[in-house]
Structures are given as C-alpha cells and as structure tokens.
Coordinates of C-alpha atoms and ligand atoms in Angstrom, one line a residue:
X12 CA -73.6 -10.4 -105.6
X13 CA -71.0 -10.5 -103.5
X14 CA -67.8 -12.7 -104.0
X15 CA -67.3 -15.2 -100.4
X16 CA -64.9 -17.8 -102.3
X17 CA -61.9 -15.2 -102.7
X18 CA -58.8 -15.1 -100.9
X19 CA -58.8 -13.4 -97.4
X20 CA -56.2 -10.4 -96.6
X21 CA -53.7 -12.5 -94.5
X22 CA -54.5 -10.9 -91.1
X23 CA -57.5 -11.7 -89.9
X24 CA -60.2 -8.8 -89.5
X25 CA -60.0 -6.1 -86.8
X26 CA -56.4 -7.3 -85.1
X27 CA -53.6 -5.1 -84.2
X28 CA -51.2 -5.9 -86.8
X29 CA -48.8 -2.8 -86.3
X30 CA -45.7 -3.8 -84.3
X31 CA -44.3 -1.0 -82.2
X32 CA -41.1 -1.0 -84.2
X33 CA -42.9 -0.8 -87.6
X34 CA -42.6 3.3 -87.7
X35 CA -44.8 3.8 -91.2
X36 CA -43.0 4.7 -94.6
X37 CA -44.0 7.4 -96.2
X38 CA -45.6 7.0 -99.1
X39 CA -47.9 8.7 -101.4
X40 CA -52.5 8.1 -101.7
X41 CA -54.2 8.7 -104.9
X42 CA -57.6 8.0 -104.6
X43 CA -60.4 9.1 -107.2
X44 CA -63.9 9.1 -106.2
X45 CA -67.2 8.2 -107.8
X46 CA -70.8 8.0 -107.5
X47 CA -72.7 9.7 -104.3
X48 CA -71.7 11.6 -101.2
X49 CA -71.4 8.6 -99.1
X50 CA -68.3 7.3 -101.4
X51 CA -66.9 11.2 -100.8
X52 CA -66.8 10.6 -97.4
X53 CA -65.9 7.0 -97.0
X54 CA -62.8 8.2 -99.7
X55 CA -61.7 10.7 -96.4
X56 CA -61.9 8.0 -94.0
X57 CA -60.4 5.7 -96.2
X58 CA -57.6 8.4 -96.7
X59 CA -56.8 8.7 -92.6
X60 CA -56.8 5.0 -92.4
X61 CA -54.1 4.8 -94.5
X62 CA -53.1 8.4 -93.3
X63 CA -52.1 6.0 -90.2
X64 CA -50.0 3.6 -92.4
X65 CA -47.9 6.5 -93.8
X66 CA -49.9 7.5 -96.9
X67 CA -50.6 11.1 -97.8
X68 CA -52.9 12.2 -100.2
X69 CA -51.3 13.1 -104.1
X70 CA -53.4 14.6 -107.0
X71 CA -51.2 12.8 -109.9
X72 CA -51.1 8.8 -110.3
X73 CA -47.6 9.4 -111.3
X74 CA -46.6 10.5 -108.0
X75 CA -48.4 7.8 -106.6
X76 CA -47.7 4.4 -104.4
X77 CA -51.2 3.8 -104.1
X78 CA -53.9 4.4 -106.6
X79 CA -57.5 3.5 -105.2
X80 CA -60.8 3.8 -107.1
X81 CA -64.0 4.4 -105.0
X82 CA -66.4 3.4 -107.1
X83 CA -70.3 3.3 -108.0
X84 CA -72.3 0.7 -109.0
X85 CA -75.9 2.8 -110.0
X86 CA -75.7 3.1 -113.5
X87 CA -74.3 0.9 -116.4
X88 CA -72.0 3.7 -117.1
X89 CA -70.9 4.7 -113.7
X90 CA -69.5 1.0 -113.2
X91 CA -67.9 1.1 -117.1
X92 CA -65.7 4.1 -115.7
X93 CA -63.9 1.9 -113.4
X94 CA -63.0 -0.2 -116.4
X95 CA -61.9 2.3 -118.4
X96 CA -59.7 4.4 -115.7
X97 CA -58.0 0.7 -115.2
X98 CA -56.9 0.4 -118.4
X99 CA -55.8 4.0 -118.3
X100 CA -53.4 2.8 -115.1
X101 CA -52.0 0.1 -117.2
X102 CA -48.6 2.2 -117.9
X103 CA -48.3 3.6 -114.7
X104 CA -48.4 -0.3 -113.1
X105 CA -45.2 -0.9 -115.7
X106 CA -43.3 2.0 -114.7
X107 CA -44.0 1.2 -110.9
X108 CA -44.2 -2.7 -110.4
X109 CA -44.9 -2.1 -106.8
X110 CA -47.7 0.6 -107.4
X111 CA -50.8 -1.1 -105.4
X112 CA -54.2 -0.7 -107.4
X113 CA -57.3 -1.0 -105.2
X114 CA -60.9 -1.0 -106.1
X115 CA -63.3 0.0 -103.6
X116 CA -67.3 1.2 -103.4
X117 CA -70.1 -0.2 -105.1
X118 CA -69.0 -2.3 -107.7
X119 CA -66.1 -4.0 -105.5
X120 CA -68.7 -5.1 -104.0
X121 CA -71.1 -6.2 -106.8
X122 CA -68.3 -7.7 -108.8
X123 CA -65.6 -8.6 -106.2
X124 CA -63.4 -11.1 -107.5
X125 CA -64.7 -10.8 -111.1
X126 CA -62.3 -7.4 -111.4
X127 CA -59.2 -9.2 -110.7
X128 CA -59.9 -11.5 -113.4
X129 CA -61.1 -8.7 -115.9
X130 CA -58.2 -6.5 -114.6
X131 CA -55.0 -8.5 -112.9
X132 CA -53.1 -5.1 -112.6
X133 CA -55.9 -5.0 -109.2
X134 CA -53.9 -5.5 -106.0
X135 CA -57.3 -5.6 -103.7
X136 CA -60.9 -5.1 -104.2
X137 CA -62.8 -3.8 -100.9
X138 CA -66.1 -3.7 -100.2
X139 CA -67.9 -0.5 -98.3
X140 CA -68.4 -2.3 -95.2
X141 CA -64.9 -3.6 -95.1
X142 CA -62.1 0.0 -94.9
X143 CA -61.4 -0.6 -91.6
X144 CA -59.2 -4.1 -93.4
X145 CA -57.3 -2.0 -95.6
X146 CA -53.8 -1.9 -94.1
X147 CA -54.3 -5.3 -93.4
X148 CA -54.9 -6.0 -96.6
X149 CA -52.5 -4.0 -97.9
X150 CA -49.9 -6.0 -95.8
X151 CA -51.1 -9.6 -97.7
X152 CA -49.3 -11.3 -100.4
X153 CA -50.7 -11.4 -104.1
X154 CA -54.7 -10.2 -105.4
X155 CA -57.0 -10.0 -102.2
X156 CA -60.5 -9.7 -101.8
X157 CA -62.9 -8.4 -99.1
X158 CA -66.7 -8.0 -99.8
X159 CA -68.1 -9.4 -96.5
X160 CA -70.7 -7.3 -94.4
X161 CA -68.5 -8.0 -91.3
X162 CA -70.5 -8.1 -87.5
X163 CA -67.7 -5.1 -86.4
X164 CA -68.9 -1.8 -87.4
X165 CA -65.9 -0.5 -89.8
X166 CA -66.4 2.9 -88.2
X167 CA -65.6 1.4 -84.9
X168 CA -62.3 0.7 -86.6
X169 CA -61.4 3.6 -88.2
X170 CA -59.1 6.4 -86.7
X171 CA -60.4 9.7 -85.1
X172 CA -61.2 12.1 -88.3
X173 CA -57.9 14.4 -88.7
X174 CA -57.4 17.8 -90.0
X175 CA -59.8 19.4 -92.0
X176 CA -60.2 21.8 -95.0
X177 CA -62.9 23.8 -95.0
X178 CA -66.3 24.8 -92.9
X179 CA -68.3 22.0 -94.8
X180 CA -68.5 18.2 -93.6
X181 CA -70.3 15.2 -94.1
X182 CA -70.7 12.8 -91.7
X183 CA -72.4 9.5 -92.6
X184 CA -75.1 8.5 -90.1
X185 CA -76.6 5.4 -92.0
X186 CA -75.9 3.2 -94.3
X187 CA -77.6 1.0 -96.9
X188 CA -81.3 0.1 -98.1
X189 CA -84.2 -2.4 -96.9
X190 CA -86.3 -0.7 -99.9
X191 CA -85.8 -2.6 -102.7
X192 CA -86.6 -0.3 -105.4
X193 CA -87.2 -2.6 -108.2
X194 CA -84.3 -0.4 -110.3
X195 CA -82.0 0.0 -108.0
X196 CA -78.6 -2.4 -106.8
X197 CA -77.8 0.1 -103.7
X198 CA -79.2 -2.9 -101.0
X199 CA -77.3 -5.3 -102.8
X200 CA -74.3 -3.4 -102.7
X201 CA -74.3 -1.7 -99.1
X202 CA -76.1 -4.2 -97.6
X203 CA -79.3 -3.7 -95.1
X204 CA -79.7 -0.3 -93.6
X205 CA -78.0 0.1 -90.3
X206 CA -77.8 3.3 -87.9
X207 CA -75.1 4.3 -86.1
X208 CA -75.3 5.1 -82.5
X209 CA -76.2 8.8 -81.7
X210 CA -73.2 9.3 -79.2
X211 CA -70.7 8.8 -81.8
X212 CA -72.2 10.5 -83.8
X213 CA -72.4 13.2 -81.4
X214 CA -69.0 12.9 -80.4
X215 CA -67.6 12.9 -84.4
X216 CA -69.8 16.3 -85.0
X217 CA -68.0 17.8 -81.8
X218 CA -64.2 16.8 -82.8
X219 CA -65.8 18.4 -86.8
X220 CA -66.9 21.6 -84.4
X221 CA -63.3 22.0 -83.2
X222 CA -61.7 21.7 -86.3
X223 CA -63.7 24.6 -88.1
X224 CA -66.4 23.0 -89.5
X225 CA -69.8 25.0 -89.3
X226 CA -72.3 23.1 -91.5
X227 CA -72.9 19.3 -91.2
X228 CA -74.6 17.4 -94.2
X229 CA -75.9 13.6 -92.5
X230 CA -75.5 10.9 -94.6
X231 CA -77.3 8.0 -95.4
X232 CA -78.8 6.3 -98.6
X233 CA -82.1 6.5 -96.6
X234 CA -81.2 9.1 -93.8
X235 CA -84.9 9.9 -92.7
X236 CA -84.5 6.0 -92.1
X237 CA -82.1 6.8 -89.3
X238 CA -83.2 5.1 -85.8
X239 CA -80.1 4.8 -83.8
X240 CA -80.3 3.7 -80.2
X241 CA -84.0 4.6 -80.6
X242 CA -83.5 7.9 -81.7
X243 CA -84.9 8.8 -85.2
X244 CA -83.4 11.8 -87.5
X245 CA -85.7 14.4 -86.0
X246 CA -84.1 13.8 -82.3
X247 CA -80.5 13.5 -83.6
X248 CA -81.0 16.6 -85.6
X249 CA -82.3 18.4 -82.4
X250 CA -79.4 17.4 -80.0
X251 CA -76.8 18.1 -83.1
X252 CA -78.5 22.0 -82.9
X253 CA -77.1 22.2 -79.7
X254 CA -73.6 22.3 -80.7
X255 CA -72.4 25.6 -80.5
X256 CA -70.9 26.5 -83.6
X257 CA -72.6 24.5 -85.7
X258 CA -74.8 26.7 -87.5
X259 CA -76.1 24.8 -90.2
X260 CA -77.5 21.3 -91.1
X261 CA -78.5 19.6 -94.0
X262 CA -79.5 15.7 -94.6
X263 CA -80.1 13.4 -97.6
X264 CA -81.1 11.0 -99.2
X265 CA -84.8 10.9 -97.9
X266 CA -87.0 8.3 -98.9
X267 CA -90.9 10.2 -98.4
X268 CA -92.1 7.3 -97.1
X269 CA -90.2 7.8 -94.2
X270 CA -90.9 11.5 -93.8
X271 CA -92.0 11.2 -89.6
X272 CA -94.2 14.0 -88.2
X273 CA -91.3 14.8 -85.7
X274 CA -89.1 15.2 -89.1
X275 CA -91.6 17.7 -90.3
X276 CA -91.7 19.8 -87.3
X277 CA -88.2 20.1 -87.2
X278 CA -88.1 22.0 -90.1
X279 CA -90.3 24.2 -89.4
X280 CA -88.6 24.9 -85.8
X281 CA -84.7 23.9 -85.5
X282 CA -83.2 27.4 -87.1
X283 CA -80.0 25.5 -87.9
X284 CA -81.9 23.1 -90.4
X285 CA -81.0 24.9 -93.7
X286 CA -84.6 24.8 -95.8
X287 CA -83.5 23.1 -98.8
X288 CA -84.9 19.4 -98.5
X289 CA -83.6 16.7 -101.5
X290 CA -86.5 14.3 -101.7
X291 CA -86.4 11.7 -104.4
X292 CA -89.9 10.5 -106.0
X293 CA -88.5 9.2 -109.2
X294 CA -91.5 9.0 -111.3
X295 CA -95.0 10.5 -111.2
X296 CA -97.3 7.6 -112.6
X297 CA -98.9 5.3 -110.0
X298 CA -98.6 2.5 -112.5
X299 CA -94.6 3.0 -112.7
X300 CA -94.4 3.9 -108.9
X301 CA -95.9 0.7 -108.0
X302 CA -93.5 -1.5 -110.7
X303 CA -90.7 0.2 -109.2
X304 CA -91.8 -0.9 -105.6
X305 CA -91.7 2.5 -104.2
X306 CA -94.6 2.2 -102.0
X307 CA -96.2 5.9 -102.3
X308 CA -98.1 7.5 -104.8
X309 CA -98.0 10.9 -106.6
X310 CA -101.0 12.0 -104.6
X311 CA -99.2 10.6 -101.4
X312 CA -95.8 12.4 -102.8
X313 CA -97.8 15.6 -103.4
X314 CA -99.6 16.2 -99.8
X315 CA -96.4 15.4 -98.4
X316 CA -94.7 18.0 -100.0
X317 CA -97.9 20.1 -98.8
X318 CA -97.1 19.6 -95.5
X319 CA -93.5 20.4 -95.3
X320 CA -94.2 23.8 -97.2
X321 CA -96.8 24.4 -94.3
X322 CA -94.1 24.4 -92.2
X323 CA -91.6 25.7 -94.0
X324 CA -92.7 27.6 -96.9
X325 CA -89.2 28.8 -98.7
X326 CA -88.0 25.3 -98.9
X327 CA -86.4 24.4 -102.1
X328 CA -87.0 20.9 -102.9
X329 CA -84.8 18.2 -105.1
X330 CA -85.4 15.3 -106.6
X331 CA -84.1 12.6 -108.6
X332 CA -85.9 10.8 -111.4
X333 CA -86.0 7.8 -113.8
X334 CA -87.1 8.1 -117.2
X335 CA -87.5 4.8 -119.6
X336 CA -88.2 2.6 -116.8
X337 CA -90.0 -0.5 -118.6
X338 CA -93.4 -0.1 -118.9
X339 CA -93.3 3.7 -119.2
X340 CA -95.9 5.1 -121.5
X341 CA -96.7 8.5 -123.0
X342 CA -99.1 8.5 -120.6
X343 CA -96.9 7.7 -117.8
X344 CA -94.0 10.3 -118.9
X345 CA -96.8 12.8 -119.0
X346 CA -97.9 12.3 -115.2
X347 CA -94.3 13.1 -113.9
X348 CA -94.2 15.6 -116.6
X349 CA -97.4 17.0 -114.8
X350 CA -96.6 16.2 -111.1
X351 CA -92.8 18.4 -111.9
X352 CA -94.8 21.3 -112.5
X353 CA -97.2 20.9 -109.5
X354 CA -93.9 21.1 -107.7
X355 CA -91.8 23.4 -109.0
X356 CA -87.8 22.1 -107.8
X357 CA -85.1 24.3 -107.2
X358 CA -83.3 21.6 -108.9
X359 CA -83.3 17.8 -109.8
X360 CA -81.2 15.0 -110.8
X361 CA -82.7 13.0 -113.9
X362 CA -81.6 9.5 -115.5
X363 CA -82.3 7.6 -118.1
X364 CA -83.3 4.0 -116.6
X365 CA -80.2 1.9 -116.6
X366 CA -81.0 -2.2 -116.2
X367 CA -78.6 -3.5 -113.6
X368 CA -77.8 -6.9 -113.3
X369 CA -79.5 -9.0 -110.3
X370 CA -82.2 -6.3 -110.3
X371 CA -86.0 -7.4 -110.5
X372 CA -86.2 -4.9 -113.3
X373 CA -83.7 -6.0 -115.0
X374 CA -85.7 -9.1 -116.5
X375 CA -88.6 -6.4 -118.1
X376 CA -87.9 -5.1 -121.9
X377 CA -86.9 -1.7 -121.2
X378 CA -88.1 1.8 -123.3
X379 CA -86.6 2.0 -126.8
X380 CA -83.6 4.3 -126.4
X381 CA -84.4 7.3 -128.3
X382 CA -87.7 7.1 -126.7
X383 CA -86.3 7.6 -123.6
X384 CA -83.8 10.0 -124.7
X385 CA -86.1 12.1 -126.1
X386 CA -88.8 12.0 -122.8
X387 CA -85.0 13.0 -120.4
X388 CA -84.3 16.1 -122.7
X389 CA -87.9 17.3 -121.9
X390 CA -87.8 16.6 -118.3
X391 CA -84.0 18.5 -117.8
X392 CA -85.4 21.3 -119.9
X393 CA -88.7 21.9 -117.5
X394 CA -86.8 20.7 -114.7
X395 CA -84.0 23.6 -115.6
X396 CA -86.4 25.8 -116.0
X397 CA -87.4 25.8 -112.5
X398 CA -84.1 25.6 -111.6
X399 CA -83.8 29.3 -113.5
X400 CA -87.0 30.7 -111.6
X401 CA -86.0 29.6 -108.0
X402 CA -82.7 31.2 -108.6
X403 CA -84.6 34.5 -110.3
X404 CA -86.6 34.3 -107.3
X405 CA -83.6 34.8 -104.9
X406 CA -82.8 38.5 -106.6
X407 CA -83.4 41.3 -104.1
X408 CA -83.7 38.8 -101.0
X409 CA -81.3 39.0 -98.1
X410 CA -79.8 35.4 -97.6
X411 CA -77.0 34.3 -95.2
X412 CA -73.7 32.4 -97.3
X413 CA -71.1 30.1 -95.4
X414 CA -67.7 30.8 -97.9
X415 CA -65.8 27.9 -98.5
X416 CA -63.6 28.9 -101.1
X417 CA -61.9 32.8 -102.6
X418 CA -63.3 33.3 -106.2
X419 CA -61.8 33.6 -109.1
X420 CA -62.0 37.0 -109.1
X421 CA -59.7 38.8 -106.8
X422 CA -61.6 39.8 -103.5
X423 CA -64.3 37.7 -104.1
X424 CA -65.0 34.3 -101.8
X425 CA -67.7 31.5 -102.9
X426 CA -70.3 30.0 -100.9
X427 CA -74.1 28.1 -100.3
X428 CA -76.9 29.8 -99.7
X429 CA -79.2 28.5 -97.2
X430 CA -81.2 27.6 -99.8
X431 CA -77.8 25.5 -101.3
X432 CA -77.3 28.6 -104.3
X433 CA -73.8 28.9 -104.9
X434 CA -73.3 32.2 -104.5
X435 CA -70.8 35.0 -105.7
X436 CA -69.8 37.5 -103.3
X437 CA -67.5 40.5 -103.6
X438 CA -65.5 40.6 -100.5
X439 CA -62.1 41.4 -99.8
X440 CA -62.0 41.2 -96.4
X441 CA -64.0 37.7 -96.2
X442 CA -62.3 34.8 -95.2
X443 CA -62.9 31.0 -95.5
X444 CA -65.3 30.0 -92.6
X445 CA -67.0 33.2 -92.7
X446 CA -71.2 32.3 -91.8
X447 CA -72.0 36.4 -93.5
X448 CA -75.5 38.0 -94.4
X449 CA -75.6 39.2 -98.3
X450 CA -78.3 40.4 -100.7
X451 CA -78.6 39.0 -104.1
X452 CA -78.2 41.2 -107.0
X453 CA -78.1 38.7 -109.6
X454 CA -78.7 35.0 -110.8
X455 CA -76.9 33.6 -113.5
X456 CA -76.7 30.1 -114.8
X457 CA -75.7 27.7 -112.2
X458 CA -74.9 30.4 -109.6
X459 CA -75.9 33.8 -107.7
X460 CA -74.5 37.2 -107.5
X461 CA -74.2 38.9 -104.2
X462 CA -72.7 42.2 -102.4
X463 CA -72.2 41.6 -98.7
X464 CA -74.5 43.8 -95.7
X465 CA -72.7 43.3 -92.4
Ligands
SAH18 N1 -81.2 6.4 -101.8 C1 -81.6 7.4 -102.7 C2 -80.8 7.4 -104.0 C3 -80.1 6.3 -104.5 S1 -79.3 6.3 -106.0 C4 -83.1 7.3 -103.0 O1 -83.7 6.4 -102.6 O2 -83.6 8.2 -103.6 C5 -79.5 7.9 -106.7 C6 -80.5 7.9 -107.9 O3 -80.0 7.2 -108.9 C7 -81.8 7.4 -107.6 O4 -82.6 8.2 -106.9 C8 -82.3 7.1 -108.9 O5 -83.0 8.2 -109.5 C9 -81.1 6.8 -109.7 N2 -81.0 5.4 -110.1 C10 -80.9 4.4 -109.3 N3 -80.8 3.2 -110.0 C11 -80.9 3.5 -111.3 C12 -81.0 2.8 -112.5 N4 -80.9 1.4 -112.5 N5 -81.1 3.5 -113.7 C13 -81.2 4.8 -113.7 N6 -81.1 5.6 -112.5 C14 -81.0 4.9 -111.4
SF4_19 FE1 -82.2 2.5 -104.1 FE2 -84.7 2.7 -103.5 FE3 -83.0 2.2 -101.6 FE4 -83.0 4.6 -102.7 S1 -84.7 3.7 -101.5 S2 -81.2 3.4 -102.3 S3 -83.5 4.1 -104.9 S4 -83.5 0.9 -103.3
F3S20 FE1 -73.2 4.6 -106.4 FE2 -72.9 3.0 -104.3 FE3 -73.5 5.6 -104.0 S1 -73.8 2.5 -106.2 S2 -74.6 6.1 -105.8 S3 -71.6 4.8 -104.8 S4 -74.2 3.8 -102.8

C-alpha cells in the first residue's frame, strides 16, 4: 500500500539541514485534522516541527502559507473528505502560487503518490512514520513523496513538545497493529506495532507536568499492547502515578485480548487511573468475531469485562462496533444486540462496515445497505440509551471535574468527570486547571450539570 517508486525530499532523512545563518521566516500553519486521537497528536508534533522552521499555527486557509491535511484512512468516507477538502483549496492555491499543500496520516500513506496524480495542487504527501522529514521536504523542489517506515524513530527527531493550552494531553506511547482485523487497513497504514521506550516517555510526561498539564491520555492503536523496554502498560502506568501533579490517567485503544492481569490490578489500585475504560469488541456473534480475525469470543469478551468490574466496579465502559460486516445475519446482529445489553456502555462508537481496499474482507459481498442501515439505527438507539442511564445514574453522586475550558455561560467552566461526563459547573471563581470536587444535579443530553462543594 505504500508508494517506494516516488521521488525522495532532496535531503536525505534525519540530517541537519539548517545552516546557522538560515534564521526561519515567519510564516503561517494551517493544519486540519481527521480520524483518531493519534492523528490529534501527531498534528501538535507536526505543528512544533514546523513551529522550528518559522510556522505558526492560523485557523483560516486564507491566512495561510501552509495548508496540511492529517488524514484517516478507516472508512470509505473518512478518506473521500480529503478529496473533497482538496478541491475546496483549489482557489486558495490560485490566489497563493506559493501556498504548499501537504497530505499527511492514513491515506498518505495508503495512497501516496496516487494523490498527486488525483490532485497536482499536492506539494508533499507524508506518511505517519515519516514528520520528522517534513522541513526537509518542505525544502525540495517540485511534488515529493515520503511513505517509508524509516529504522529512526520520527519521535527521536522531533523537537521537545512546547507550550501548552490546557491541563489535558495526549501522549502517544505506541503505534500501529500486528492484529489484522480482517476489516481494518490501520496495520497497513501505521505499520507493525512498536513501543516506545519508557524513559522518554517518562521524561515527555515530566516536561507535560511543568507546563500545566494534569491528566495524561496514552496513546496507541493497541495501547494495552504496550511492552517498551520490557515494561508493559500496567508498569508504565504505575511509574507515570508517581509524577506529582499528574492526577489523572486514561489510555486507549485496548484490544481485550491483551487485557494482562497486572492491567487489571491497576485499576483497581493506581487512584490516578480514571475508571472509564474504552474497550472495542466490535461485534457479539462468534461466527462474525472469528471472520473478522479478532481472536476472542463474546463469552471471552463478557468474563473479561467481569473481571475488571470486580476490580473496579463504577467503571464505565466504551466500545466501538461494526454493523453489516459480510456474513452478518439476523441472527448475528441479534447476538451483539444481546451481548450490548449484558453490558450496559456508558457510551459507544458504532459503524456501518466500510470495505477497504487491500483488506481480506474486502473480497466478501458485503450486507445490503439498508439492511445495515437499518440494524446501526437500532444499535445507536440501545446504545444511547445506555448512554442516558449511566449519565442519570451520576445525579446526586459527588464526582471530581478537571476544567478545561469557561462555559458559555458567564461564571461557569467545563470539564470531564472521572468517569469522562462532560460536566457543567457554576463557578465563578474556577479557573482553567482547576482538579475540583462537585455534585451532580442534573444530566442532560450529551453533558452533566453540577454545583461545586469545596
Ligand atoms: N485499534 C482500535 C481501533 C481502530 S479504528 C481497535 O482495535 O479497536 C476505530 C474503529 O473503527 C474500529 O474499532 C472499528 O469499529 C472501526 N472500523 C475499522 N475499520 C472499519 C471498516 N472497514 N468499516 C467500518 N468500521 C471500521
Ligand atoms: Fe484495526 Fe484490529 Fe488493529 Fe484495532 S486491533 S487497529 S481494529 S487491526
Ligand atoms: Fe484513521 Fe489512521 Fe487513526 S486510519 S483512525 S487516522 S490510525
């Protein structure tokens, strides 16, 4: 899936290629993102590379020297978009001859040299393992392209993180997929899964400690996968706890087949790890599990799910799931119907099953759409439901909320629940930052109501 025949940038990979002279040019970043977390925070470190060449970040193209798309390859209609918002660029590129258009993410990587001949307003299309080549990139003459799976680490490359907004971070701790769901293009796309080493790790959660930041969300398309420098999740979530002043952590995506014993205990003992948990199991039919190449059962799924709640019995569980998948019955649809309300989420992300090229299940006849179409409107509508009742739940309870925004209303600051509610609170005196003990007094449709106690 990748494109090796294109052009390289003209400096080779990972080399100095600043001259001291060279002071950088101002200039101005527009960068849109798409698709999961991981592209949000590969768009920030993609934004203090550049940060380093001169760039600063604009919200309008029009103001813009540089427009980059992040993009996502999961769905038929998340990789469309990019098409779409190119054409959209088309008159900007005519005003602005010298305006550079770069594609990056998931389908830069699936299509690579394919979008500069479907779009020749594209300047440079770079792959997710490849940031750390941008200004060289940048630097080369005419269309470039740059979807290897370099040997270098591109976060060895990348500049320390900079100034930050608010108390929230991400930090991405793993990255890509041995799995090989039978649906899915994510190994194809982000390559095989590889850890990062715990003590820079460590050492990036510090310098996000310093700057203000209070909760810490690990990344990873299978973060329970995490084994860096022998070290799985559990461990690096333990040694992470002892950073004072970070108060809260959070991880996803988990895969449940890799849901350790050590992971397990750790939420029922590390205090920091917030109790919301988002674990995917996509479908609850055996006979749809097994064509998707998940490995795990509903049963399996189910005493899992048993066992955290022993530990940890307010955890809210997610999931995501995929409806039409080829092959799905009635019968099938029914079993994930039944194995949603065994659950009971605090909330899920549903699809309808997208073929996507180069995937195994791609070659299968898929569900007839309004088939499928009707089966997702049932799911959201239970799956919303329990969204409603875990929120009702919440009314009454004392809960703590880290604000990382001021309300629309004056004196009021927004924040997350432990539990991940957005939550409401009147507060006049609050500020951004503030880690504050509340109790809920309402729910409403995507978000709680609360007056503050201390
Ligand atoms: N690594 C995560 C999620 C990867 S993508 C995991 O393993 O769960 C996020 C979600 O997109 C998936 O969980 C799946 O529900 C959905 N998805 C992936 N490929 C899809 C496809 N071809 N069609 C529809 N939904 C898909
Ligand atoms: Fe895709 Fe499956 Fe890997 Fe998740 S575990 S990223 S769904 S292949
Ligand atoms: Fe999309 Fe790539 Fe994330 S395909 S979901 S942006 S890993």
């Amino acid at each position: 899936m990748t494109d090796q025949t294109s052009p390289k940038p003209a400096t080779p990979a990972g080399q100095a290629d600043r001259s001291a002279d060279a002071a950088p040019v101002p200039r101005k970043l527009f960068i849109k993102t798409y698709g999961c977390q991981m592209n949000v925070y590969d768009s920030e470190r993609m934004a203090e590379v550049l940060g380093a060449e001169g760039y600063t970040r604009t919200d309008t193209v029009e103001d813009a020297d540089m427009v980059l798309l992040n993009t996502c390859h999961i769905r038929e209609k998340a990789s469309e978009k990019l098409y779409s918002d190119l054409g959209r660029l088309k008159p900007a590129k005519l005003a602005k001859p010298d305006l550079k258009i770069g594609v990056a993410g998931c389908v830069a990587q699936a299509e690579g040299g394919e979008i500069l001949r479907r779009m020749p307003l594209v300047d440079l299309v770079v792959g997710p393992q490849s940031y750390h080549r941008l200004p060289a990139m940048m630097r080369a003459e005419g269309q470039v392209v740059d979807t290897d799976f370099p040997a270098e680490d591109k976060f060895d490359h990348l500049p320390e993180r900079r100034a930050l907004r608010g108390p929230t971070a991400f930090l991405t701790v793993q990255e890509g997929c041995d799995k090989f769901c039978a649906f899915c293009v994510v190994p194809y796309t982000r390559g095989a899964e590889v850890s990062r080493p715990p003590e820079r790790l460590l050492a990036e959660a510090r310098d996000l400690v310093s700057r203000g930041v209070r909760e810490i969300t690990l990344l990873g398309q299978n973060v329970n996968a995490y084994h860096g420098g022998g070290w799985g999740l559990a461990r690096l979530l333990r040694e992470l706890a002892g950073i004072e002043g970070l108060e809260r952590l959070r991880y996803t995506t988990s895969h449940p087949n890799d849901m350790e014993d050590d992971l397990i205990a750790a939420h029922g003992d590390l205090p920091q790890l917030m109790p919301y948990l988002h674990l995917p199991v996509q479908s609850g039919s055996d006979r749809i599990l097994k064509a998707m190449n998940r490995k795990h059962t509903a049963a399996d799924y189910l005493r899992l799910v048993e066992r955290i709640r022993a530990v940890r019995p307010d955890i809210l569980l997610s999931s995501d799931f995929i409806v039409g998948f080829p092959g799905e019955t009635d019968a099938d649809f029914e079993a994930t119907m039944d194995l949603i309300a065994a659950i009971g989420y605090g909330a899920a992300f549903s699809f309808k099953y997208s073929a996507r090229p180069g995937t195994p299940a791609a070659e299968k006849t898929p569900v007839a759409p309004d088939i499928a179409d009707e089966r997702l409107q049932r799911l959201q509508s239970l799956v919303t439901q329990q969204q409603r009742a875990a929120q009702e739940a919440m009314v009454g309870r004392e809960v703590s909320v880290l604000y990382e925004k001021p309300g629309r209303l004056p004196g009021q600051m927004v924040g997350k629940s432990d539990h991940l509610h957005a939550v409401h609170v009147t507060d006049p005196a609050g500020k951004v930052g503030d880690l504050v003990r509340v109790r809920v007094t309402a729910s409403s449709t995507n978000s709680l109501a609360a007056e503050r106690l201390d």
